Coordinates of C-alpha atoms and ligand atoms in Angstrom, one line a residue:
M1 CA -0.4 0.1 -0.3
L2 CA 1.5 3.4 -1.5
T3 CA 1.2 6.3 1.2
P4 CA 2.0 10.0 0.6
L5 CA 5.2 11.5 2.1
P6 CA 4.0 13.5 5.2
D7 CA 5.6 16.6 3.0
A8 CA 3.7 15.6 -0.3
A9 CA 1.9 19.1 -0.6
A10 CA 4.9 20.8 -0.2
R11 CA 6.8 18.6 -3.1
L12 CA 4.1 18.9 -5.2
A13 CA 4.0 23.0 -5.2
A14 CA 7.9 22.6 -5.6
L15 CA 7.4 20.2 -8.2
E16 CA 5.0 22.9 -10.0
R17 CA 7.3 25.7 -9.9
D18 CA 10.3 23.2 -11.6
A19 CA 7.3 22.9 -14.7
A20 CA 6.8 26.4 -14.9
H21 CA 10.9 27.1 -14.9
Q22 CA 11.7 24.7 -17.2
A23 CA 8.4 26.0 -19.3
E24 CA 10.4 29.5 -19.3
L25 CA 13.6 27.7 -19.7
S26 CA 12.3 25.8 -22.8
A27 CA 11.1 29.2 -24.2
G28 CA 7.4 27.7 -25.4
D29 CA 6.5 28.3 -29.4
G30 CA 5.6 32.1 -29.5
R31 CA 2.2 33.5 -29.4
S32 CA -1.0 32.6 -29.3
W33 CA -2.2 32.8 -33.5
V34 CA -5.6 31.5 -33.9
G35 CA -8.6 31.5 -31.2
A36 CA -12.1 31.5 -31.6
R37 CA -13.7 32.8 -34.7
D38 CA -17.0 34.2 -34.9
G39 CA -18.1 31.6 -31.9
V40 CA -16.8 28.7 -33.4
R41 CA -14.0 27.2 -31.5
P42 CA -10.7 26.2 -33.5
V43 CA -10.2 22.5 -31.8
V44 CA -13.0 20.6 -29.6
I45 CA -11.8 17.6 -28.1
V46 CA -14.1 15.5 -26.7
G47 CA -12.8 13.5 -23.7
A48 CA -11.0 14.7 -20.8
G49 CA -8.8 11.5 -20.3
Q50 CA -5.1 11.3 -20.8
A51 CA -5.0 11.4 -24.5
G52 CA -7.4 14.3 -23.9
L53 CA -5.5 16.1 -22.2
V54 CA -2.0 15.7 -23.4
L55 CA -3.5 17.0 -26.9
A56 CA -5.1 20.3 -25.0
R57 CA -1.7 21.4 -23.4
G58 CA 0.3 20.1 -26.7
L59 CA -2.1 22.3 -28.5
R60 CA -1.4 25.1 -26.3
R61 CA 2.0 25.0 -27.0
R62 CA 1.9 25.3 -30.5
G63 CA -0.3 28.8 -30.0
I64 CA -3.7 26.8 -30.5
D65 CA -6.3 28.5 -27.6
D66 CA -10.1 29.0 -26.9
V67 CA -9.7 24.8 -27.3
V68 CA -12.5 23.6 -25.5
V69 CA -12.2 19.6 -23.4
V70 CA -15.6 18.1 -22.9
D71 CA -16.3 15.0 -21.0
A72 CA -19.4 13.1 -19.6
A73 CA -17.7 12.1 -16.7
P74 CA -17.5 14.0 -13.7
A75 CA -14.1 16.8 -13.1
D76 CA -12.1 14.3 -11.5
A77 CA -13.6 10.6 -12.4
A78 CA -12.5 11.0 -16.8
G79 CA -11.1 7.9 -17.9
P80 CA -11.3 4.4 -16.6
W81 CA -9.3 4.1 -13.6
T82 CA -12.0 4.7 -10.8
T83 CA -14.2 2.5 -12.4
Y84 CA -14.3 -0.5 -14.2
A85 CA -10.5 -0.4 -14.4
R86 CA -10.5 -2.8 -11.4
M87 CA -6.3 -3.6 -12.0
H88 CA -4.7 -2.9 -9.6
T89 CA -1.2 -2.0 -11.4
L90 CA -1.2 -1.1 -15.1
R91 CA -0.1 -3.1 -17.6
T92 CA 2.6 -0.7 -19.1
P93 CA 6.4 -1.0 -17.0
K94 CA 7.2 2.3 -14.6
D95 CA 8.9 4.0 -17.4
I96 CA 5.7 5.2 -19.2
A97 CA 7.2 7.7 -22.5
W98 CA 5.2 10.5 -21.7
P99 CA 4.0 13.2 -23.8
T100 CA 5.6 16.7 -21.5
W101 CA 6.1 18.8 -24.5
G102 CA 10.0 20.5 -23.1
T103 CA 8.4 19.6 -19.4
P104 CA 9.5 17.1 -18.0
A105 CA 8.8 18.2 -14.3
V106 CA 4.9 16.8 -15.6
S107 CA 6.2 13.6 -16.2
P108 CA 4.9 10.4 -14.4
R109 CA 8.0 10.3 -12.7
A110 CA 8.2 13.5 -11.3
W111 CA 5.1 13.1 -10.0
F112 CA 5.6 10.3 -8.4
E113 CA 8.4 10.8 -6.5
A114 CA 7.3 13.6 -5.2
V115 CA 4.1 12.3 -3.7
Y116 CA 5.7 8.9 -2.3
G117 CA 9.5 9.7 -2.7
D118 CA 12.7 8.1 -4.3
A119 CA 12.6 5.2 -2.5
A120 CA 8.7 4.1 -3.6
W121 CA 10.0 5.1 -7.1
D122 CA 12.7 2.2 -7.0
A123 CA 10.7 -0.1 -5.4
L124 CA 8.0 0.1 -7.7
E125 CA 7.3 -2.1 -11.2
F126 CA 4.0 -0.8 -12.6
F127 CA 2.2 2.1 -11.8
P128 CA -0.4 1.3 -9.5
T129 CA -4.2 2.8 -11.1
S130 CA -5.1 4.9 -8.3
A131 CA -2.3 6.7 -8.8
W132 CA -2.2 7.0 -12.5
Q133 CA -5.3 9.0 -11.7
G134 CA -4.3 11.1 -9.2
F135 CA -1.3 11.6 -12.0
L136 CA -3.9 12.6 -14.3
R137 CA -5.5 15.1 -12.2
W138 CA -2.6 17.1 -11.6
Y139 CA -1.4 17.1 -15.2
R140 CA -4.3 18.4 -16.0
D141 CA -4.9 20.8 -13.6
A142 CA -0.5 21.8 -13.9
S143 CA -1.7 22.4 -17.3
A144 CA -4.6 24.5 -16.6
V145 CA -6.9 22.5 -19.3
T146 CA -9.8 23.4 -18.2
T147 CA -12.9 20.9 -19.3
V148 CA -16.3 21.4 -19.3
S149 CA -17.4 18.2 -17.2
S150 CA -20.5 15.9 -16.5
T151 CA -21.5 17.3 -20.0
H152 CA -22.3 14.5 -23.0
V153 CA -21.8 15.1 -26.5
S154 CA -25.1 13.6 -28.0
A155 CA -24.9 14.5 -31.3
L156 CA -22.6 15.8 -33.9
T157 CA -23.9 17.5 -37.5
V158 CA -21.8 18.4 -40.6
G159 CA -22.7 20.7 -43.4
G160 CA -20.9 21.6 -46.2
V161 CA -17.1 21.1 -47.1
D162 CA -16.0 24.5 -44.9
D163 CA -18.6 24.9 -42.9
P164 CA -18.7 24.3 -38.7
L165 CA -19.2 21.4 -37.3
T166 CA -22.0 21.8 -34.7
L167 CA -21.5 19.5 -31.0
R168 CA -24.9 19.0 -29.2
L169 CA -23.7 18.6 -25.4
D170 CA -26.0 17.8 -22.7
G171 CA -24.8 18.9 -19.3
P172 CA -26.0 20.0 -16.3
D173 CA -27.7 23.4 -17.6
G174 CA -29.4 21.5 -20.2
E175 CA -28.5 21.5 -24.0
W176 CA -26.3 23.7 -26.0
M177 CA -24.8 23.8 -29.0
L178 CA -21.0 24.4 -29.4
P179 CA -19.4 24.7 -33.4
A180 CA -16.2 23.8 -34.1
R181 CA -13.9 23.8 -36.6
H182 CA -11.8 20.4 -35.9
V183 CA -13.3 17.4 -33.5
V184 CA -11.0 15.3 -32.0
L185 CA -12.7 12.2 -30.9
A186 CA -10.7 11.4 -27.4
T187 CA -13.2 9.2 -26.2
G188 CA -11.0 5.9 -25.1
I189 CA -11.5 2.2 -25.4
E190 CA -15.3 2.1 -26.6
G191 CA -15.0 5.1 -29.0
A192 CA -15.2 3.6 -32.4
G193 CA -17.9 1.4 -30.8
G194 CA -18.9 -0.1 -27.5
R195 CA -19.2 -2.9 -25.4
H196 CA -19.5 -6.2 -27.3
L197 CA -21.5 -8.8 -25.5
P198 CA -21.8 -11.7 -27.3
A199 CA -25.6 -13.3 -29.1
L200 CA -25.9 -16.5 -27.0
L201 CA -26.1 -14.5 -23.8
D202 CA -29.2 -12.7 -25.0
A203 CA -31.0 -16.2 -23.7
L204 CA -30.5 -14.6 -20.0
P205 CA -32.0 -12.5 -17.7
A206 CA -30.6 -8.7 -18.6
E207 CA -29.8 -9.3 -14.7
R208 CA -28.1 -11.9 -14.7
V209 CA -25.5 -10.6 -17.7
H210 CA -23.0 -7.7 -16.9
H211 CA -19.8 -6.8 -19.3
T212 CA -16.9 -5.9 -17.6
H213 CA -16.9 -2.5 -18.7
D214 CA -20.7 -2.1 -16.6
D215 CA -20.8 -0.3 -13.4
I216 CA -21.5 -4.0 -11.3
D217 CA -22.7 -4.3 -8.0
F218 CA -20.1 -6.4 -6.7
A219 CA -21.8 -6.6 -3.4
A220 CA -24.5 -8.5 -4.4
L221 CA -22.8 -10.7 -5.9
A222 CA -21.3 -12.2 -2.1
G223 CA -22.3 -15.9 -2.3
L224 CA -23.2 -16.4 -6.2
R225 CA -21.6 -18.4 -8.5
I226 CA -20.2 -16.4 -11.1
G227 CA -19.0 -17.7 -14.6
I228 CA -16.4 -15.3 -16.9
L229 CA -16.3 -15.4 -20.7
G230 CA -13.1 -14.5 -22.2
A231 CA -9.5 -14.6 -20.5
G232 CA -7.6 -11.1 -20.8
T233 CA -6.7 -9.3 -17.7
G234 CA -9.7 -8.0 -16.9
A235 CA -11.4 -11.0 -17.1
F236 CA -8.7 -12.0 -14.0
D237 CA -9.5 -8.2 -12.4
N238 CA -13.0 -8.4 -12.2
A239 CA -12.5 -12.4 -10.8
A240 CA -10.8 -11.5 -8.2
T241 CA -13.1 -8.8 -6.9
A242 CA -16.3 -10.8 -7.1
L243 CA -14.1 -13.1 -5.1
E244 CA -12.9 -10.1 -3.0
H245 CA -16.5 -9.6 -2.4
G246 CA -17.5 -12.3 -1.1
A247 CA -18.4 -14.8 -4.4
A248 CA -19.0 -18.3 -3.9
S249 CA -16.8 -19.2 -6.9
V250 CA -15.4 -17.6 -10.1
D251 CA -14.7 -20.0 -12.9
V252 CA -12.7 -17.7 -16.1
H253 CA -13.4 -19.9 -19.1
M254 CA -11.0 -19.6 -22.5
R255 CA -11.0 -20.7 -25.4
R256 CA -7.2 -21.4 -26.3
P257 CA -5.7 -23.8 -25.0
S258 CA -3.6 -21.9 -23.3
M259 CA -2.4 -18.5 -22.1
P260 CA -0.6 -16.6 -24.5
Q261 CA 2.9 -16.4 -22.9
V262 CA 4.1 -13.8 -25.3
S263 CA 3.2 -10.0 -25.1
P264 CA 3.9 -8.4 -28.2
Y265 CA 2.8 -5.3 -26.9
R266 CA 6.4 -5.6 -25.2
W267 CA 8.3 -5.6 -28.8
M268 CA 6.0 -2.7 -29.8
E269 CA 7.2 -0.2 -27.4
F270 CA 10.2 1.6 -29.2
A271 CA 9.6 4.8 -31.0
G272 CA 11.0 4.1 -34.4
L273 CA 7.6 1.9 -34.6
I274 CA 5.3 4.3 -32.5
E275 CA 6.3 6.9 -34.6
N276 CA 6.6 5.1 -38.0
Y277 CA 3.9 2.9 -38.4
G278 CA 2.2 4.9 -40.0
S279 CA 3.9 5.0 -43.3
F280 CA 3.5 1.2 -43.1
T281 CA 1.1 0.3 -47.0
D282 CA -2.1 -0.7 -46.1
A283 CA -1.0 -4.4 -46.4
Q284 CA 1.3 -3.8 -43.6
K285 CA -0.8 -2.5 -41.3
W286 CA -3.7 -5.1 -41.8
A287 CA -0.8 -8.0 -41.2
F288 CA 0.1 -6.4 -38.4
N289 CA -3.3 -6.5 -36.1
V290 CA -4.5 -9.5 -38.1
H291 CA -1.4 -10.7 -36.5
L292 CA -1.7 -8.6 -33.1
S293 CA -5.4 -10.3 -32.9
A294 CA -4.8 -13.7 -33.4
V295 CA -1.7 -14.1 -30.7
D296 CA -3.3 -11.7 -28.4
Q297 CA -1.3 -11.2 -25.1
P298 CA -1.1 -12.6 -21.3
A299 CA -3.3 -11.3 -19.0
T300 CA -0.8 -10.1 -16.6
Q301 CA 0.9 -12.1 -13.7
N302 CA -0.1 -9.7 -11.2
A303 CA -3.7 -10.2 -11.9
L304 CA -3.6 -14.1 -12.8
W305 CA -1.8 -13.9 -9.2
R306 CA -4.7 -12.2 -7.8
A307 CA -7.1 -14.4 -9.1
H308 CA -5.4 -17.5 -7.9
A309 CA -5.0 -16.5 -4.5
F310 CA -8.6 -18.3 -4.3
D311 CA -9.6 -22.0 -3.3
T312 CA -12.5 -20.9 -5.1
F313 CA -11.4 -19.7 -8.5
R314 CA -10.7 -22.3 -11.2
F315 CA -9.5 -21.2 -14.9
R316 CA -10.6 -23.2 -17.7
T317 CA -9.2 -23.8 -21.0
S318 CA -10.2 -25.1 -23.8
S319 CA -13.5 -24.3 -22.7
P320 CA -15.4 -22.4 -25.4
W321 CA -19.0 -21.7 -24.4
E322 CA -20.8 -23.6 -27.2
S323 CA -24.7 -22.7 -25.6
V324 CA -26.5 -21.1 -22.3
S325 CA -29.7 -21.5 -21.2
W326 CA -32.1 -20.1 -18.1
T327 CA -33.3 -22.9 -16.5
G328 CA -35.5 -21.1 -14.4
R329 CA -33.6 -20.7 -11.3
E330 CA -30.1 -21.2 -12.9
I331 CA -27.4 -20.6 -16.1
A332 CA -26.6 -23.6 -17.4
V333 CA -23.0 -22.6 -20.0
T334 CA -22.1 -26.0 -22.5
T335 CA -18.2 -26.6 -22.9
P336 CA -16.6 -28.9 -24.8
H337 CA -15.3 -29.9 -20.9
G338 CA -19.5 -30.4 -20.0
I339 CA -22.7 -28.2 -18.9
H340 CA -21.5 -25.3 -15.7
H341 CA -23.7 -24.0 -13.0
Y342 CA -23.9 -19.9 -12.8
D343 CA -25.9 -17.7 -10.7
V344 CA -24.6 -15.0 -13.3
V345 CA -21.8 -14.0 -15.6
L346 CA -19.2 -11.5 -16.6
A347 CA -18.6 -11.2 -20.0
A348 CA -14.4 -10.2 -20.7
T349 CA -15.5 -9.8 -24.4
G350 CA -13.8 -6.9 -25.0
I351 CA -15.5 -3.8 -27.6
V352 CA -16.8 -4.1 -31.2
A353 CA -16.3 -1.1 -33.6
D354 CA -19.3 0.4 -35.1
L355 CA -19.4 3.2 -35.6
G356 CA -23.0 3.8 -35.7
R357 CA -23.8 3.1 -32.2
R358 CA -22.1 6.5 -31.2
P359 CA -24.6 9.4 -30.7
E360 CA -21.2 11.9 -31.8
L361 CA -20.6 9.8 -34.9
A362 CA -24.2 8.3 -36.0
S363 CA -25.1 10.8 -38.2
V364 CA -21.8 10.6 -40.5
A365 CA -21.4 6.8 -39.9
A366 CA -23.2 5.7 -43.4
D367 CA -20.1 8.0 -45.2
A368 CA -17.2 6.9 -42.7
T369 CA -15.1 4.2 -44.9
L370 CA -14.3 1.4 -43.1
W371 CA -10.9 -0.9 -43.7
S372 CA -13.3 -3.6 -44.8
D373 CA -14.2 -0.6 -47.9
R374 CA -10.6 -0.7 -49.1
L375 CA -9.7 -4.5 -48.2
A376 CA -9.9 -7.2 -50.8
P377 CA -13.1 -9.6 -49.4
A378 CA -10.8 -12.3 -48.8
D379 CA -8.3 -10.5 -46.5
A380 CA -11.6 -9.1 -44.8
A381 CA -13.1 -12.4 -44.4
Q382 CA -9.6 -13.1 -41.8
N383 CA -11.1 -10.7 -39.1
P384 CA -14.4 -9.0 -40.3
G385 CA -14.2 -7.3 -36.7
L386 CA -10.9 -5.4 -37.3
A387 CA -12.4 -5.0 -40.5
A388 CA -15.5 -2.8 -39.6
F389 CA -12.7 0.0 -38.0
P390 CA -12.8 3.2 -39.5
Y391 CA -10.4 3.4 -42.2
L392 CA -8.7 6.5 -40.9
D393 CA -6.6 9.3 -43.4
D394 CA -3.1 10.7 -41.9
D395 CA -4.2 13.1 -39.9
F396 CA -6.6 10.8 -37.6
G397 CA -9.7 12.3 -39.9
L398 CA -12.4 9.9 -41.0
V399 CA -12.4 10.1 -44.7
S400 CA -16.1 10.2 -46.6
R401 CA -17.4 7.5 -49.1
S402 CA -18.5 9.9 -51.1
A403 CA -16.5 12.9 -51.2
P404 CA -12.8 11.4 -49.6
D405 CA -11.0 14.3 -50.9
A406 CA -13.0 17.2 -49.9
S407 CA -15.4 16.5 -47.1
P408 CA -16.0 17.6 -43.5
L409 CA -15.8 14.6 -42.4
S410 CA -11.8 15.0 -42.4
R411 CA -12.2 17.4 -39.6
I412 CA -14.0 14.7 -37.1
H413 CA -10.2 13.0 -35.6
L414 CA -10.4 9.4 -34.2
F415 CA -7.6 9.9 -31.4
N416 CA -9.2 7.0 -29.5
H417 CA -9.0 3.2 -29.7
G418 CA -10.9 3.6 -33.2
A419 CA -7.5 4.6 -35.2
R420 CA -5.8 1.5 -34.0
I421 CA -5.1 -0.1 -37.5
S422 CA -5.2 3.2 -39.5
Q423 CA -2.0 4.7 -36.8
G424 CA -1.4 2.2 -34.9
M425 CA -1.0 2.5 -30.6
L426 CA -0.7 6.2 -31.0
S427 CA -3.8 6.6 -29.4
H428 CA -5.1 3.5 -27.6
Q429 CA -1.9 2.9 -25.3
I430 CA -0.3 4.8 -23.0
P431 CA 3.3 4.6 -24.2
G432 CA 1.4 5.4 -28.3
L433 CA 1.0 9.4 -26.7
V434 CA 3.6 10.9 -27.3
G435 CA 4.0 10.3 -30.6
G436 CA 0.1 10.7 -31.6
A437 CA -0.6 13.8 -29.5
T438 CA 2.2 15.2 -31.6
K439 CA 1.6 14.1 -34.3
L440 CA -2.0 15.1 -33.8
A441 CA -1.0 18.8 -32.7
A442 CA 1.0 19.3 -35.4
A443 CA -1.3 18.1 -37.9
L444 CA -4.2 20.5 -36.4
S445 CA -2.3 23.2 -36.5
R446 CA -0.6 22.3 -40.0
R447 CA -4.7 22.7 -40.8
L448 CA -5.6 25.7 -38.8
F449 CA -2.5 27.2 -40.5
Q450 CA -4.6 26.3 -44.2
R451 CA -7.6 27.7 -43.4
D452 CA -6.0 30.9 -42.5
S453 CA -3.0 31.5 -44.5
D454 CA -4.9 34.2 -47.1
D455 CA -5.4 35.8 -43.4
L456 CA -1.8 35.5 -42.2
L457 CA -0.7 36.6 -45.0
A458 CA -2.0 39.6 -45.0
E459 CA -2.0 40.5 -41.3
Y460 CA 1.9 40.1 -42.2
L461 CA 2.0 42.1 -46.0
A462 CA -0.1 44.5 -43.8
Y463 CA 2.4 44.7 -40.4
D464 CA 4.0 47.6 -39.2
V465 CA 4.3 48.1 -35.7
P466 CA 8.1 49.3 -35.3
V467 CA 10.3 47.5 -33.0
G468 CA 11.6 51.0 -31.9
V469 CA 15.4 51.2 -33.7
H470 CA 16.9 54.5 -33.1
I471 CA 19.2 55.7 -34.9
G472 CA 22.9 57.3 -33.5
R473 CA 24.5 57.2 -30.3
R474 CA 22.5 55.3 -27.2
A475 CA 21.6 57.9 -24.7
Q476 CA 23.9 56.5 -22.1
D477 CA 26.8 55.6 -23.8
P478 CA 29.7 58.2 -23.1
V479 CA 30.9 60.1 -26.0
P480 CA 34.3 58.3 -26.7
A481 CA 37.7 60.2 -26.3
P482 CA 39.7 61.3 -29.0
T483 CA 42.3 59.0 -30.1
P484 CA 45.2 60.0 -29.7
P485 CA 47.5 60.6 -33.0
V486 CA 49.7 57.9 -33.6
A487 CA 53.7 58.0 -33.6
S488 CA 55.4 58.8 -36.8
W489 CA 58.4 56.6 -38.2
G490 CA 59.4 59.5 -40.3
Ligands
FAD1 C1 -9.3 -1.6 -18.1 C2 -8.4 -1.3 -19.1 C3 -6.7 -1.4 -18.8 C4 -5.7 -0.6 -19.3 N1 -4.8 -0.5 -18.8 C5 -3.7 0.0 -20.0 C6 -2.1 0.1 -19.2 O1 -1.6 -0.7 -18.8 N2 -0.9 0.2 -20.7 C7 -1.8 1.1 -21.7 O2 -1.3 1.3 -21.9 N3 -3.4 1.1 -21.6 C8 -3.8 0.5 -20.8 N4 -5.8 0.6 -21.8 C9 -6.0 1.3 -22.8 C10 -5.5 3.0 -23.1 O3 -4.8 3.0 -21.9 C11 -6.9 3.2 -21.8 O4 -7.9 3.0 -22.2 C12 -7.0 4.4 -21.4 O5 -7.8 4.9 -21.3 C13 -7.4 5.4 -23.3 O6 -7.2 6.6 -22.2 P1 -7.9 7.8 -23.2 O7 -7.9 9.4 -22.8 O8 -7.9 7.7 -24.8 O9 -9.6 7.6 -23.2 P2 -10.5 7.3 -21.6 O10 -9.8 7.3 -20.6 O11 -11.1 6.1 -21.8 O12 -11.0 8.9 -21.6 C14 -12.1 8.6 -22.9 C15 -12.8 10.1 -21.5 O13 -13.8 9.9 -22.7 C16 -15.2 10.9 -22.6 N5 -16.5 10.3 -23.3 C17 -16.4 8.8 -24.3 N6 -17.4 9.7 -25.1 C18 -18.2 11.0 -24.6 C19 -19.6 12.1 -25.3 N7 -20.0 11.4 -26.1 N8 -19.0 13.2 -24.4 C20 -18.2 13.5 -23.6 N9 -17.5 12.6 -23.4 C21 -17.4 11.4 -23.6 C22 -15.6 9.9 -21.4 O14 -16.1 9.8 -20.2 C23 -14.0 9.1 -20.9 O15 -13.9 10.1 -20.5 C24 -6.4 0.0 -20.6 C25 -7.9 -0.3 -20.7 C26 -8.7 -0.4 -20.1 C27 -9.9 -0.4 -20.2

């Protein structure tokens, strides 16, 4: 159990002074040059999780102001870390690459050492999730990113190729409209679709089935038999959480014969790939992701140990669910090894890409290009779930099917899990954020500059602010003494 140092508050205050000084040392990128124009915000970021926050800081660093960050969650609860992320630690090793934008004092390590001390850092292997959430709150405040919280984007409408995008927001003060030039959807792992609940669970009463991303009342599972479908890290963490709350037993079922032993994500964590993944051809991107889905990654060691600590936990391999039925009293799950009986089942079955399921994308989903549009049918058939992911341009923008070269859809940028095939881990994994936020901030800067280039050129040509050059001797300089004559040899 980590305990903040007694003087953590003073140490954090000192760190904030360091951050301010480092920002001065790295001198920034000059003045703010683009803001709201006729009430249209240059960029609205939907989502105040890690992706939205780092991008907001990066845009300010580039002189792009009047950016609005909106999140459906209450102020300190953005992202999954206080809700369905039920693991104790991150999967990513503690030395996390992080977009500090020239200010190392706002790195996760700097924050952690300030709060818990250097010795705690040395002893650490993985960031605890509660600490990660604490860091993100501090990063938001230290970056002076103001978020519009408890406010849900319920619709996004597009007009002509140059018209503003209009967001409909529902918040504590009711419904309002927000026009924007660019909209960045930093909406996380479900941002291009939603939770995947296999159809065979439809036969069960709704109160007997939960997805692991749901807000589950674990206390209500005390004394019950739980079956979990799927064997990723989340399955084991949910199993452990149920057992810690007094569940009678939990079985985790995995289709594979054994847990994968290799994590391709560990191979991926190098700057060359992260930054340049976009240079892969479409065929290479497809092969990369089909392979990743096929080999998957092991559940974390901590999650496995946490669940196996209970004698009433069972890990069942080679155990796909062939059918599921409700007997009127209990759930019967048929697997190749027999029939298992449960009171409640949890689906640890991840997410699906389906743009039409997102309220903020519903109006444009039909016109958005998907990977299935760009693949030969035989290739798409290798993995239809992946083929349903959106096909994005190099600026993370949607690509219109009807007008690929001139559509407002290219101003809707998916900086979320939906970008995983087009942009690699730049948007949906912590180590990718440095490359992703840098690339997207640069792209938005370029696009806004292109929009304003005539005005900027006119402003430049008309620029006539004198710098106040004074011709002549500086007033306080002494009048030089006359130079003595040089002795002559003659
Ligand atoms: C359980 C779990 C564990 C993970 N562990 C790791 C790990 O160890 N290492 C790693 O690299 N990655 C990990 N990830 C992947 C990734 O880092 C996280 O999903 C991370 O939260 C992504 O950050 P984000 O800012 O993109 O999205 P989020 O943190 O999910 O933030 C998205 C925000 O968007 C808001 N939002 C969504 N839709 C709307 C809307 N319509 N209107 C307004 N607001 C909206 C949500 O309220 C949310 O706050 C994990 C993911 C999960 C789910």
